[in-house]
Amino acid sequence: DTLWDLAIAEVEKRENPDDNGKRVEVWEKSILFMGNKNGVTLNTVRFCAFRTEENPKPTLALEYTFGRRARRQNTPKDIAHFWELGGGTSLLELIRIPITSNNIRSFAVVLVLDLSKPNELWTTMEKLLQVTRNHINKILTKLEKTNPEVATEIKQRMWNNLQRDHPDYELVDPFPIPLVIIGSKYDIFHEFDSEMRKIISKTLRFVSHFYGASLVFTSKSEALLLKARGLINHLAFGYDKSKSVSVDHSKPLFIPAGLDSLSQIGPPPASDSDIGKMRANTPLELWKKVFEKTFPPKSFCDLQDTKDPAQDLKYAEYEVDVMRAQKNQ
């Protein structure tokens, strides 16, 4: 069979009813993983999705893999597409490749932040979420003209994790598509001074709650990886989301979207006099200033990846390299 024959057969299988006369719907979701440079690897994705045990390899540019799961026997398998952006904040323009108007309804984002590098944390988080949100907003603006029903559905779904009677309903600004924030390398973070851990934990709780995201701290520990895997499987295959909550900053945080509140999080960890001196137009800006007072940020240039993967000998391909040299010449 040709590729087209197989594609036609697959579509017919999806559209034709099963033995009970019901149409079998295939669940198809996409997830983009992004985060600190060298902090995210597709190994994390593979472990969470497939429980593989291979050695982690750094992600090169934008990588893709997929997973399939069967809900029951003799039915088409659900599909999850996993994308991962390598290079931290240096390859932001690649975000527009996986997230398109065709799959925006079934897309989610997982932001992996390296807890062992607090001086990079806010800059990385802010830049990645900002660029992703801007791209999604452009897609939604186009959809409002071409397919307003879908645009409305996505905007309404942003608020699904927060009940209308939640005290913070008017105070948050949910991310336009489902978002999970993973704090990695908890084993190193756990060795930090207690006050430092408290500031980082409270700040990430506020950011996650403000964006309507789930928050989980993880490391190589099997128990912590299971919790992260549960959230990813919820996004990828619709598995039930855990309702357990852990907000104690002396332990790994685990807070599913919508289960935290500003009253529980409390004010930014700074004295009233310090907060009074800080000029901030929004609560998010205030938390940023308080956080960066303790952890001065690395400049954006420091976070850029200066190495060109095309010059790395391990990716050498003779025919391609000869043609490229000829083109450059």
mmCIF file of C-alpha atoms in Angstrom:
data_model
loop_
_atom_site.group_PDB
_atom_site.id
_atom_site.type_symbol
_atom_site.label_atom_id
_atom_site.label_comp_id
_atom_site.label_asym_id
_atom_site.label_seq_id
_atom_site.Cartn_x
_atom_site.Cartn_y
_atom_site.Cartn_z
ATOM 1 C CA ASP A 1 0.000 0.000 0.000
ATOM 2 C CA THR A 2 1.104 3.556 -0.674
ATOM 3 C CA LEU A 3 1.094 6.218 2.010
ATOM 4 C CA TRP A 4 -2.124 7.631 0.523
ATOM 5 C CA ASP A 5 -3.835 4.205 0.665
ATOM 6 C CA LEU A 6 -2.947 3.923 4.338
ATOM 7 C CA ALA A 7 -4.167 7.466 5.027
ATOM 8 C CA ILE A 8 -7.513 6.821 3.300
ATOM 9 C CA ALA A 9 -7.942 3.557 5.219
ATOM 10 C CA GLU A 10 -7.212 5.355 8.499
ATOM 11 C CA VAL A 11 -9.800 8.083 7.792
ATOM 12 C CA GLU A 12 -12.427 5.507 6.818
ATOM 13 C CA LYS A 13 -11.752 3.561 10.009
ATOM 14 C CA ARG A 14 -12.277 6.718 12.075
ATOM 15 C CA GLU A 15 -15.444 7.782 10.264
ATOM 16 C CA ASN A 16 -17.182 4.402 10.014
ATOM 17 C CA PRO A 17 -19.207 3.231 13.013
ATOM 18 C CA ASP A 18 -17.906 0.382 15.182
ATOM 19 C CA ASP A 19 -19.737 -2.907 15.856
ATOM 20 C CA ASN A 20 -22.208 -1.210 18.205
ATOM 21 C CA GLY A 21 -23.224 1.315 15.580
ATOM 22 C CA LYS A 22 -21.378 4.131 17.354
ATOM 23 C CA ARG A 23 -18.819 6.297 15.676
ATOM 24 C CA VAL A 24 -15.361 5.828 17.230
ATOM 25 C CA GLU A 25 -13.748 9.154 17.953
ATOM 26 C CA VAL A 26 -9.970 9.263 18.155
ATOM 27 C CA TRP A 27 -8.585 11.546 20.864
ATOM 28 C CA GLU A 28 -5.711 13.595 19.446
ATOM 29 C CA LYS A 29 -3.797 16.119 21.556
ATOM 30 C CA SER A 30 -0.551 18.079 21.220
ATOM 31 C CA ILE A 31 1.823 19.276 23.953
ATOM 32 C CA LEU A 32 4.774 21.666 23.665
ATOM 33 C CA PHE A 33 7.529 21.295 26.279
ATOM 34 C CA MET A 34 9.848 24.263 26.811
ATOM 35 C CA GLY A 35 12.031 25.693 29.561
ATOM 36 C CA ASN A 36 15.579 26.472 30.712
ATOM 37 C CA LYS A 37 18.429 25.826 28.295
ATOM 38 C CA ASN A 38 19.569 22.215 28.875
ATOM 39 C CA GLY A 39 16.884 21.906 31.546
ATOM 40 C CA VAL A 40 14.305 20.115 29.399
ATOM 41 C CA THR A 41 14.979 16.926 27.508
ATOM 42 C CA LEU A 42 12.750 14.701 25.440
ATOM 43 C CA ASN A 43 13.848 12.029 27.891
ATOM 44 C CA THR A 44 11.495 13.680 30.404
ATOM 45 C CA VAL A 45 8.692 13.441 27.861
ATOM 46 C CA ARG A 46 9.481 9.834 27.029
ATOM 47 C CA PHE A 47 9.694 8.885 30.675
ATOM 48 C CA CYS A 48 6.410 10.578 31.510
ATOM 49 C CA ALA A 49 4.646 9.134 28.481
ATOM 50 C CA PHE A 50 6.255 5.739 27.964
ATOM 51 C CA ARG A 51 8.357 4.977 31.094
ATOM 52 C CA THR A 52 11.532 4.514 29.036
ATOM 53 C CA GLU A 53 14.869 4.498 30.836
ATOM 54 C CA GLU A 54 17.307 5.854 28.280
ATOM 55 C CA ASN A 55 20.007 8.411 29.082
ATOM 56 C CA PRO A 56 18.856 12.001 28.600
ATOM 57 C CA LYS A 57 20.138 13.831 25.557
ATOM 58 C CA PRO A 58 19.980 17.611 25.112
ATOM 59 C CA THR A 59 17.240 18.702 22.743
ATOM 60 C CA LEU A 60 18.380 20.114 19.424
ATOM 61 C CA ALA A 61 16.182 23.015 18.223
ATOM 62 C CA LEU A 62 12.626 21.627 17.963
ATOM 63 C CA GLU A 63 12.118 17.894 18.422
ATOM 64 C CA TYR A 64 9.035 15.727 17.991
ATOM 65 C CA THR A 65 7.837 12.379 19.270
ATOM 66 C CA PHE A 66 4.404 10.857 19.845
ATOM 67 C CA GLY A 67 2.581 8.416 22.073
ATOM 68 C CA ARG A 68 -0.480 6.224 21.555
ATOM 69 C CA ARG A 69 -2.830 4.706 24.110
ATOM 70 C CA ALA A 70 -5.841 2.431 23.687
ATOM 71 C CA ARG A 71 -8.886 3.162 25.838
ATOM 72 C CA ARG A 72 -10.191 -0.347 25.310
ATOM 73 C CA GLN A 73 -9.565 -3.337 23.086
ATOM 74 C CA ASN A 74 -10.302 -3.264 19.345
ATOM 75 C CA THR A 75 -10.638 0.518 19.142
ATOM 76 C CA PRO A 76 -8.360 3.046 17.414
ATOM 77 C CA LYS A 77 -5.634 4.311 19.727
ATOM 78 C CA ASP A 78 -5.644 7.866 21.057
ATOM 79 C CA ILE A 79 -2.661 9.903 19.875
ATOM 80 C CA ALA A 80 -0.554 12.508 21.687
ATOM 81 C CA HIS A 81 1.962 14.634 19.799
ATOM 82 C CA PHE A 82 4.908 15.798 21.922
ATOM 83 C CA TRP A 83 7.023 18.749 20.791
ATOM 84 C CA GLU A 84 10.034 20.075 22.639
ATOM 85 C CA LEU A 85 11.775 23.392 22.184
ATOM 86 C CA GLY A 86 15.505 23.213 22.952
ATOM 87 C CA GLY A 87 17.923 26.065 23.610
ATOM 88 C CA GLY A 88 15.923 27.788 26.362
ATOM 89 C CA THR A 89 14.944 31.256 25.123
ATOM 90 C CA SER A 90 17.301 31.297 22.118
ATOM 91 C CA LEU A 91 14.931 29.706 19.578
ATOM 92 C CA LEU A 92 11.652 31.411 20.431
ATOM 93 C CA GLU A 93 10.611 31.878 16.800
ATOM 94 C CA LEU A 94 10.211 28.072 16.476
ATOM 95 C CA ILE A 95 7.149 28.169 18.775
ATOM 96 C CA ARG A 96 4.953 29.083 15.776
ATOM 97 C CA ILE A 97 5.712 25.730 14.063
ATOM 98 C CA PRO A 98 3.852 23.309 16.378
ATOM 99 C CA ILE A 99 1.038 25.678 17.484
ATOM 100 C CA THR A 100 -1.290 26.399 14.554
ATOM 101 C CA SER A 101 -4.915 27.356 13.969
ATOM 102 C CA ASN A 102 -5.589 23.720 13.011
ATOM 103 C CA ASN A 103 -4.604 22.235 16.378
ATOM 104 C CA ILE A 104 -5.047 25.140 18.813
ATOM 105 C CA ARG A 105 -8.204 23.557 20.305
ATOM 106 C CA SER A 106 -6.279 20.466 21.396
ATOM 107 C CA PHE A 107 -2.966 22.078 22.361
ATOM 108 C CA ALA A 108 -1.333 22.436 25.791
ATOM 109 C CA VAL A 109 1.975 23.824 27.063
ATOM 110 C CA VAL A 110 4.330 22.394 29.694
ATOM 111 C CA LEU A 111 6.900 24.889 31.027
ATOM 112 C CA VAL A 112 9.840 23.175 32.763
ATOM 113 C CA LEU A 113 11.827 25.493 35.053
ATOM 114 C CA ASP A 114 15.171 24.559 36.630
ATOM 115 C CA LEU A 115 14.719 25.148 40.380
ATOM 116 C CA SER A 116 18.489 24.937 40.876
ATOM 117 C CA LYS A 117 18.978 28.142 38.812
ATOM 118 C CA PRO A 118 16.715 30.773 40.440
ATOM 119 C CA ASN A 119 18.613 33.659 38.776
ATOM 120 C CA GLU A 120 17.457 32.394 35.359
ATOM 121 C CA LEU A 121 13.984 31.395 36.471
ATOM 122 C CA TRP A 122 11.897 34.563 36.053
ATOM 123 C CA THR A 123 13.547 35.707 32.795
ATOM 124 C CA THR A 124 13.105 32.274 31.197
ATOM 125 C CA MET A 125 9.514 31.923 32.385
ATOM 126 C CA GLU A 126 8.493 35.441 31.368
ATOM 127 C CA LYS A 127 10.069 35.315 27.902
ATOM 128 C CA LEU A 128 8.745 31.863 26.956
ATOM 129 C CA LEU A 129 5.200 32.502 28.198
ATOM 130 C CA GLN A 130 5.106 35.977 26.656
ATOM 131 C CA VAL A 131 6.148 34.815 23.169
ATOM 132 C CA THR A 132 3.849 31.775 23.321
ATOM 133 C CA ARG A 133 0.891 33.877 24.450
ATOM 134 C CA ASN A 134 1.490 36.490 21.743
ATOM 135 C CA HIS A 135 1.556 33.765 19.084
ATOM 136 C CA ILE A 136 -1.646 32.150 20.421
ATOM 137 C CA ASN A 137 -3.385 35.548 20.546
ATOM 138 C CA LYS A 138 -2.524 36.117 16.870
ATOM 139 C CA ILE A 139 -4.082 32.744 16.017
ATOM 140 C CA LEU A 140 -7.210 33.605 18.058
ATOM 141 C CA THR A 141 -7.505 36.993 16.311
ATOM 142 C CA LYS A 142 -7.503 35.226 12.915
ATOM 143 C CA LEU A 143 -9.966 32.596 14.143
ATOM 144 C CA GLU A 144 -12.387 35.322 15.270
ATOM 145 C CA LYS A 145 -12.721 36.250 11.607
ATOM 146 C CA THR A 146 -12.600 32.777 10.017
ATOM 147 C CA ASN A 147 -14.121 30.547 12.719
ATOM 148 C CA PRO A 148 -15.604 32.669 15.543
ATOM 149 C CA GLU A 149 -17.247 29.663 17.245
ATOM 150 C CA VAL A 150 -13.870 27.979 17.839
ATOM 151 C CA ALA A 151 -12.312 31.239 19.068
ATOM 152 C CA THR A 152 -15.181 31.725 21.543
ATOM 153 C CA GLU A 153 -14.909 28.111 22.731
ATOM 154 C CA ILE A 154 -11.165 28.478 23.432
ATOM 155 C CA LYS A 155 -11.664 31.747 25.312
ATOM 156 C CA GLN A 156 -14.446 30.286 27.451
ATOM 157 C CA ARG A 157 -12.402 27.146 28.164
ATOM 158 C CA MET A 158 -9.580 29.314 29.600
ATOM 159 C CA TRP A 159 -11.753 29.776 32.686
ATOM 160 C CA ASN A 160 -12.740 26.117 33.127
ATOM 161 C CA ASN A 161 -10.254 25.495 35.950
ATOM 162 C CA LEU A 162 -11.647 28.352 38.061
ATOM 163 C CA GLN A 163 -15.184 28.238 39.417
ATOM 164 C CA ARG A 164 -17.176 31.467 39.035
ATOM 165 C CA ASP A 165 -17.551 31.670 42.830
ATOM 166 C CA HIS A 166 -13.752 31.441 43.340
ATOM 167 C CA PRO A 167 -12.688 34.567 45.312
ATOM 168 C CA ASP A 168 -9.905 35.287 42.781
ATOM 169 C CA TYR A 169 -12.067 35.027 39.658
ATOM 170 C CA GLU A 170 -11.674 38.737 38.815
ATOM 171 C CA LEU A 171 -7.990 38.903 39.827
ATOM 172 C CA VAL A 172 -6.340 36.338 37.564
ATOM 173 C CA ASP A 173 -5.479 36.234 33.863
ATOM 174 C CA PRO A 174 -5.620 32.592 32.646
ATOM 175 C CA PHE A 175 -3.259 31.432 29.919
ATOM 176 C CA PRO A 176 -5.232 30.958 26.664
ATOM 177 C CA ILE A 177 -4.525 27.188 26.488
ATOM 178 C CA PRO A 178 -3.907 24.595 29.250
ATOM 179 C CA LEU A 179 -0.591 25.195 31.031
ATOM 180 C CA VAL A 180 1.466 23.070 33.434
ATOM 181 C CA ILE A 181 4.547 24.459 35.208
ATOM 182 C CA ILE A 182 7.081 21.841 36.304
ATOM 183 C CA GLY A 183 9.864 22.788 38.727
ATOM 184 C CA SER A 184 12.686 20.338 37.947
ATOM 185 C CA LYS A 185 15.780 19.312 39.968
ATOM 186 C CA TYR A 186 13.928 19.415 43.293
ATOM 187 C CA ASP A 187 16.702 17.267 44.827
ATOM 188 C CA ILE A 188 19.167 20.190 44.389
ATOM 189 C CA PHE A 189 16.549 22.817 45.308
ATOM 190 C CA HIS A 190 15.812 20.955 48.561
ATOM 191 C CA GLU A 191 19.366 21.733 49.750
ATOM 192 C CA PHE A 192 18.746 25.502 49.451
ATOM 193 C CA ASP A 193 18.290 27.737 52.486
ATOM 194 C CA SER A 194 14.720 27.531 53.845
ATOM 195 C CA GLU A 195 13.994 31.218 53.171
ATOM 196 C CA MET A 196 15.193 30.932 49.558
ATOM 197 C CA ARG A 197 12.958 27.900 49.015
ATOM 198 C CA LYS A 198 10.012 29.783 50.491
ATOM 199 C CA ILE A 199 10.485 32.792 48.154
ATOM 200 C CA ILE A 200 10.797 30.587 45.027
ATOM 201 C CA SER A 201 7.859 28.375 46.029
ATOM 202 C CA LYS A 202 5.511 31.267 46.864
ATOM 203 C CA THR A 203 6.454 33.085 43.649
ATOM 204 C CA LEU A 204 5.798 30.032 41.465
ATOM 205 C CA ARG A 205 2.515 29.429 43.291
ATOM 206 C CA PHE A 206 1.417 32.986 42.524
ATOM 207 C CA VAL A 207 2.461 32.807 38.843
ATOM 208 C CA SER A 208 0.761 29.415 38.371
ATOM 209 C CA HIS A 209 -2.446 30.575 40.039
ATOM 210 C CA PHE A 210 -2.430 33.875 38.119
ATOM 211 C CA TYR A 211 -2.144 32.000 34.786
ATOM 212 C CA GLY A 212 -4.605 29.237 35.760
ATOM 213 C CA ALA A 213 -1.819 26.646 35.538
ATOM 214 C CA SER A 214 -1.021 23.449 37.431
ATOM 215 C CA LEU A 215 2.258 23.416 39.393
ATOM 216 C CA VAL A 216 4.399 20.390 40.289
ATOM 217 C CA PHE A 217 7.967 20.035 41.615
ATOM 218 C CA THR A 218 9.851 16.979 40.417
ATOM 219 C CA SER A 219 13.241 15.264 40.370
ATOM 220 C CA LYS A 220 14.579 11.800 39.516
ATOM 221 C CA SER A 221 12.525 10.384 42.388
ATOM 222 C CA GLU A 222 9.961 7.868 41.080
ATOM 223 C CA ALA A 223 7.235 9.219 43.399
ATOM 224 C CA LEU A 224 7.663 12.809 42.133
ATOM 225 C CA LEU A 225 7.904 11.709 38.491
ATOM 226 C CA LEU A 226 4.610 9.841 38.904
ATOM 227 C CA LYS A 227 2.864 13.087 39.890
ATOM 228 C CA ALA A 228 4.294 14.937 36.876
ATOM 229 C CA ARG A 229 3.360 12.012 34.634
ATOM 230 C CA GLY A 230 -0.205 12.154 35.959
ATOM 231 C CA LEU A 231 -0.564 15.805 34.883
ATOM 232 C CA ILE A 232 0.969 15.100 31.459
ATOM 233 C CA ASN A 233 -1.289 12.076 30.917
ATOM 234 C CA HIS A 234 -4.267 14.270 31.819
ATOM 235 C CA LEU A 235 -3.285 16.725 29.054
ATOM 236 C CA ALA A 236 -2.272 14.057 26.537
ATOM 237 C CA PHE A 237 -4.912 11.367 27.012
ATOM 238 C CA GLY A 238 -7.624 12.882 29.200
ATOM 239 C CA TYR A 239 -6.860 10.755 32.264
ATOM 240 C CA ASP A 240 -8.431 11.954 35.511
ATOM 241 C CA LYS A 241 -6.451 14.697 37.203
ATOM 242 C CA SER A 242 -5.309 14.147 40.789
ATOM 243 C CA LYS A 243 -7.195 16.241 43.346
ATOM 244 C CA SER A 244 -4.428 15.973 45.976
ATOM 245 C CA VAL A 245 -2.680 19.229 46.938
ATOM 246 C CA SER A 246 0.677 19.925 48.588
ATOM 247 C CA VAL A 247 1.398 23.598 49.399
ATOM 248 C CA ASP A 248 4.024 23.168 52.143
ATOM 249 C CA HIS A 249 7.179 24.929 50.895
ATOM 250 C CA SER A 250 9.360 22.482 52.863
ATOM 251 C CA LYS A 251 8.019 19.667 50.634
ATOM 252 C CA PRO A 252 7.619 19.255 46.839
ATOM 253 C CA LEU A 253 4.702 21.403 45.661
ATOM 254 C CA PHE A 254 1.803 19.793 43.812
ATOM 255 C CA ILE A 255 -1.142 22.072 43.016
ATOM 256 C CA PRO A 256 -3.564 21.226 40.172
ATOM 257 C CA ALA A 257 -5.014 24.263 38.369
ATOM 258 C CA GLY A 258 -7.751 26.093 40.252
ATOM 259 C CA LEU A 259 -7.022 24.577 43.677
ATOM 260 C CA ASP A 260 -4.938 27.459 45.085
ATOM 261 C CA SER A 261 -5.940 30.974 46.140
ATOM 262 C CA LEU A 262 -4.285 34.343 46.697
ATOM 263 C CA SER A 263 -5.320 34.289 50.373
ATOM 264 C CA GLN A 264 -3.498 30.954 50.867
ATOM 265 C CA ILE A 265 -0.421 32.133 48.955
ATOM 266 C CA GLY A 266 -0.217 35.367 50.939
ATOM 267 C CA PRO A 267 1.574 38.632 50.052
ATOM 268 C CA PRO A 268 4.946 38.778 48.259
ATOM 269 C CA PRO A 269 7.767 37.728 50.636
ATOM 270 C CA ALA A 270 9.120 41.210 51.460
ATOM 271 C CA SER A 271 8.691 43.803 54.220
ATOM 272 C CA ASP A 272 5.932 46.406 53.940
ATOM 273 C CA SER A 273 8.529 49.174 53.647
ATOM 274 C CA ASP A 274 10.298 47.383 50.754
ATOM 275 C CA ILE A 275 6.991 46.768 48.960
ATOM 276 C CA GLY A 276 6.074 50.434 49.469
ATOM 277 C CA LYS A 277 9.245 51.533 47.655
ATOM 278 C CA MET A 278 8.620 49.293 44.650
ATOM 279 C CA ARG A 279 6.740 50.867 41.774
ATOM 280 C CA ALA A 280 4.590 48.222 40.155
ATOM 281 C CA ASN A 281 1.477 48.612 37.991
ATOM 282 C CA THR A 282 0.218 45.035 38.425
ATOM 283 C CA PRO A 283 0.449 42.286 41.081
ATOM 284 C CA LEU A 284 2.544 40.213 38.658
ATOM 285 C CA GLU A 285 5.026 43.073 38.289
ATOM 286 C CA LEU A 286 5.222 43.442 42.085
ATOM 287 C CA TRP A 287 5.995 39.745 42.554
ATOM 288 C CA LYS A 288 8.648 40.013 39.838
ATOM 289 C CA LYS A 289 10.383 42.938 41.594
ATOM 290 C CA VAL A 290 10.330 41.143 44.970
ATOM 291 C CA PHE A 291 11.688 37.927 43.437
ATOM 292 C CA GLU A 292 14.436 39.683 41.461
ATOM 293 C CA LYS A 293 15.545 41.631 44.555
ATOM 294 C CA THR A 294 16.607 38.292 46.081
ATOM 295 C CA PHE A 295 17.629 36.606 42.822
ATOM 296 C CA PRO A 296 19.045 39.235 40.413
ATOM 297 C CA PRO A 297 18.292 37.998 36.884
ATOM 298 C CA LYS A 298 20.822 36.981 34.299
ATOM 299 C CA SER A 299 20.621 39.185 31.238
ATOM 300 C CA PHE A 300 18.652 37.876 28.273
ATOM 301 C CA CYS A 301 21.904 37.689 26.268
ATOM 302 C CA ASP A 302 23.390 35.285 28.831
ATOM 303 C CA LEU A 303 20.463 32.930 28.249
ATOM 304 C CA GLN A 304 20.916 32.912 24.468
ATOM 305 C CA ASP A 305 22.509 29.806 22.990
ATOM 306 C CA THR A 306 25.636 30.973 21.179
ATOM 307 C CA LYS A 307 26.694 27.580 19.825
ATOM 308 C CA ASP A 308 25.576 26.776 16.288
ATOM 309 C CA PRO A 309 24.473 23.109 16.195
ATOM 310 C CA ALA A 310 25.240 23.069 12.453
ATOM 311 C CA GLN A 311 28.959 23.309 13.337
ATOM 312 C CA ASP A 312 28.847 20.346 15.724
ATOM 313 C CA LEU A 313 30.784 17.409 14.253
ATOM 314 C CA LYS A 314 28.405 14.814 15.698
ATOM 315 C CA TYR A 315 25.694 16.066 13.308
ATOM 316 C CA ALA A 316 27.975 15.937 10.251
ATOM 317 C CA GLU A 317 26.428 14.650 6.999
ATOM 318 C CA TYR A 318 28.930 14.670 4.164
ATOM 319 C CA GLU A 319 26.534 15.297 1.225
ATOM 320 C CA VAL A 320 24.588 17.985 3.056
ATOM 321 C CA ASP A 321 27.735 19.703 4.332
ATOM 322 C CA VAL A 322 29.303 19.780 0.856
ATOM 323 C CA MET A 323 26.167 21.400 -0.611
ATOM 324 C CA ARG A 324 26.016 23.876 2.246
ATOM 325 C CA ALA A 325 29.678 24.829 1.799
ATOM 326 C CA GLN A 326 29.018 25.314 -1.906
ATOM 327 C CA LYS A 327 25.985 27.520 -1.159
ATOM 328 C CA ASN A 328 27.965 29.615 1.369
ATOM 329 C CA GLN A 329 30.772 30.051 -1.134
#
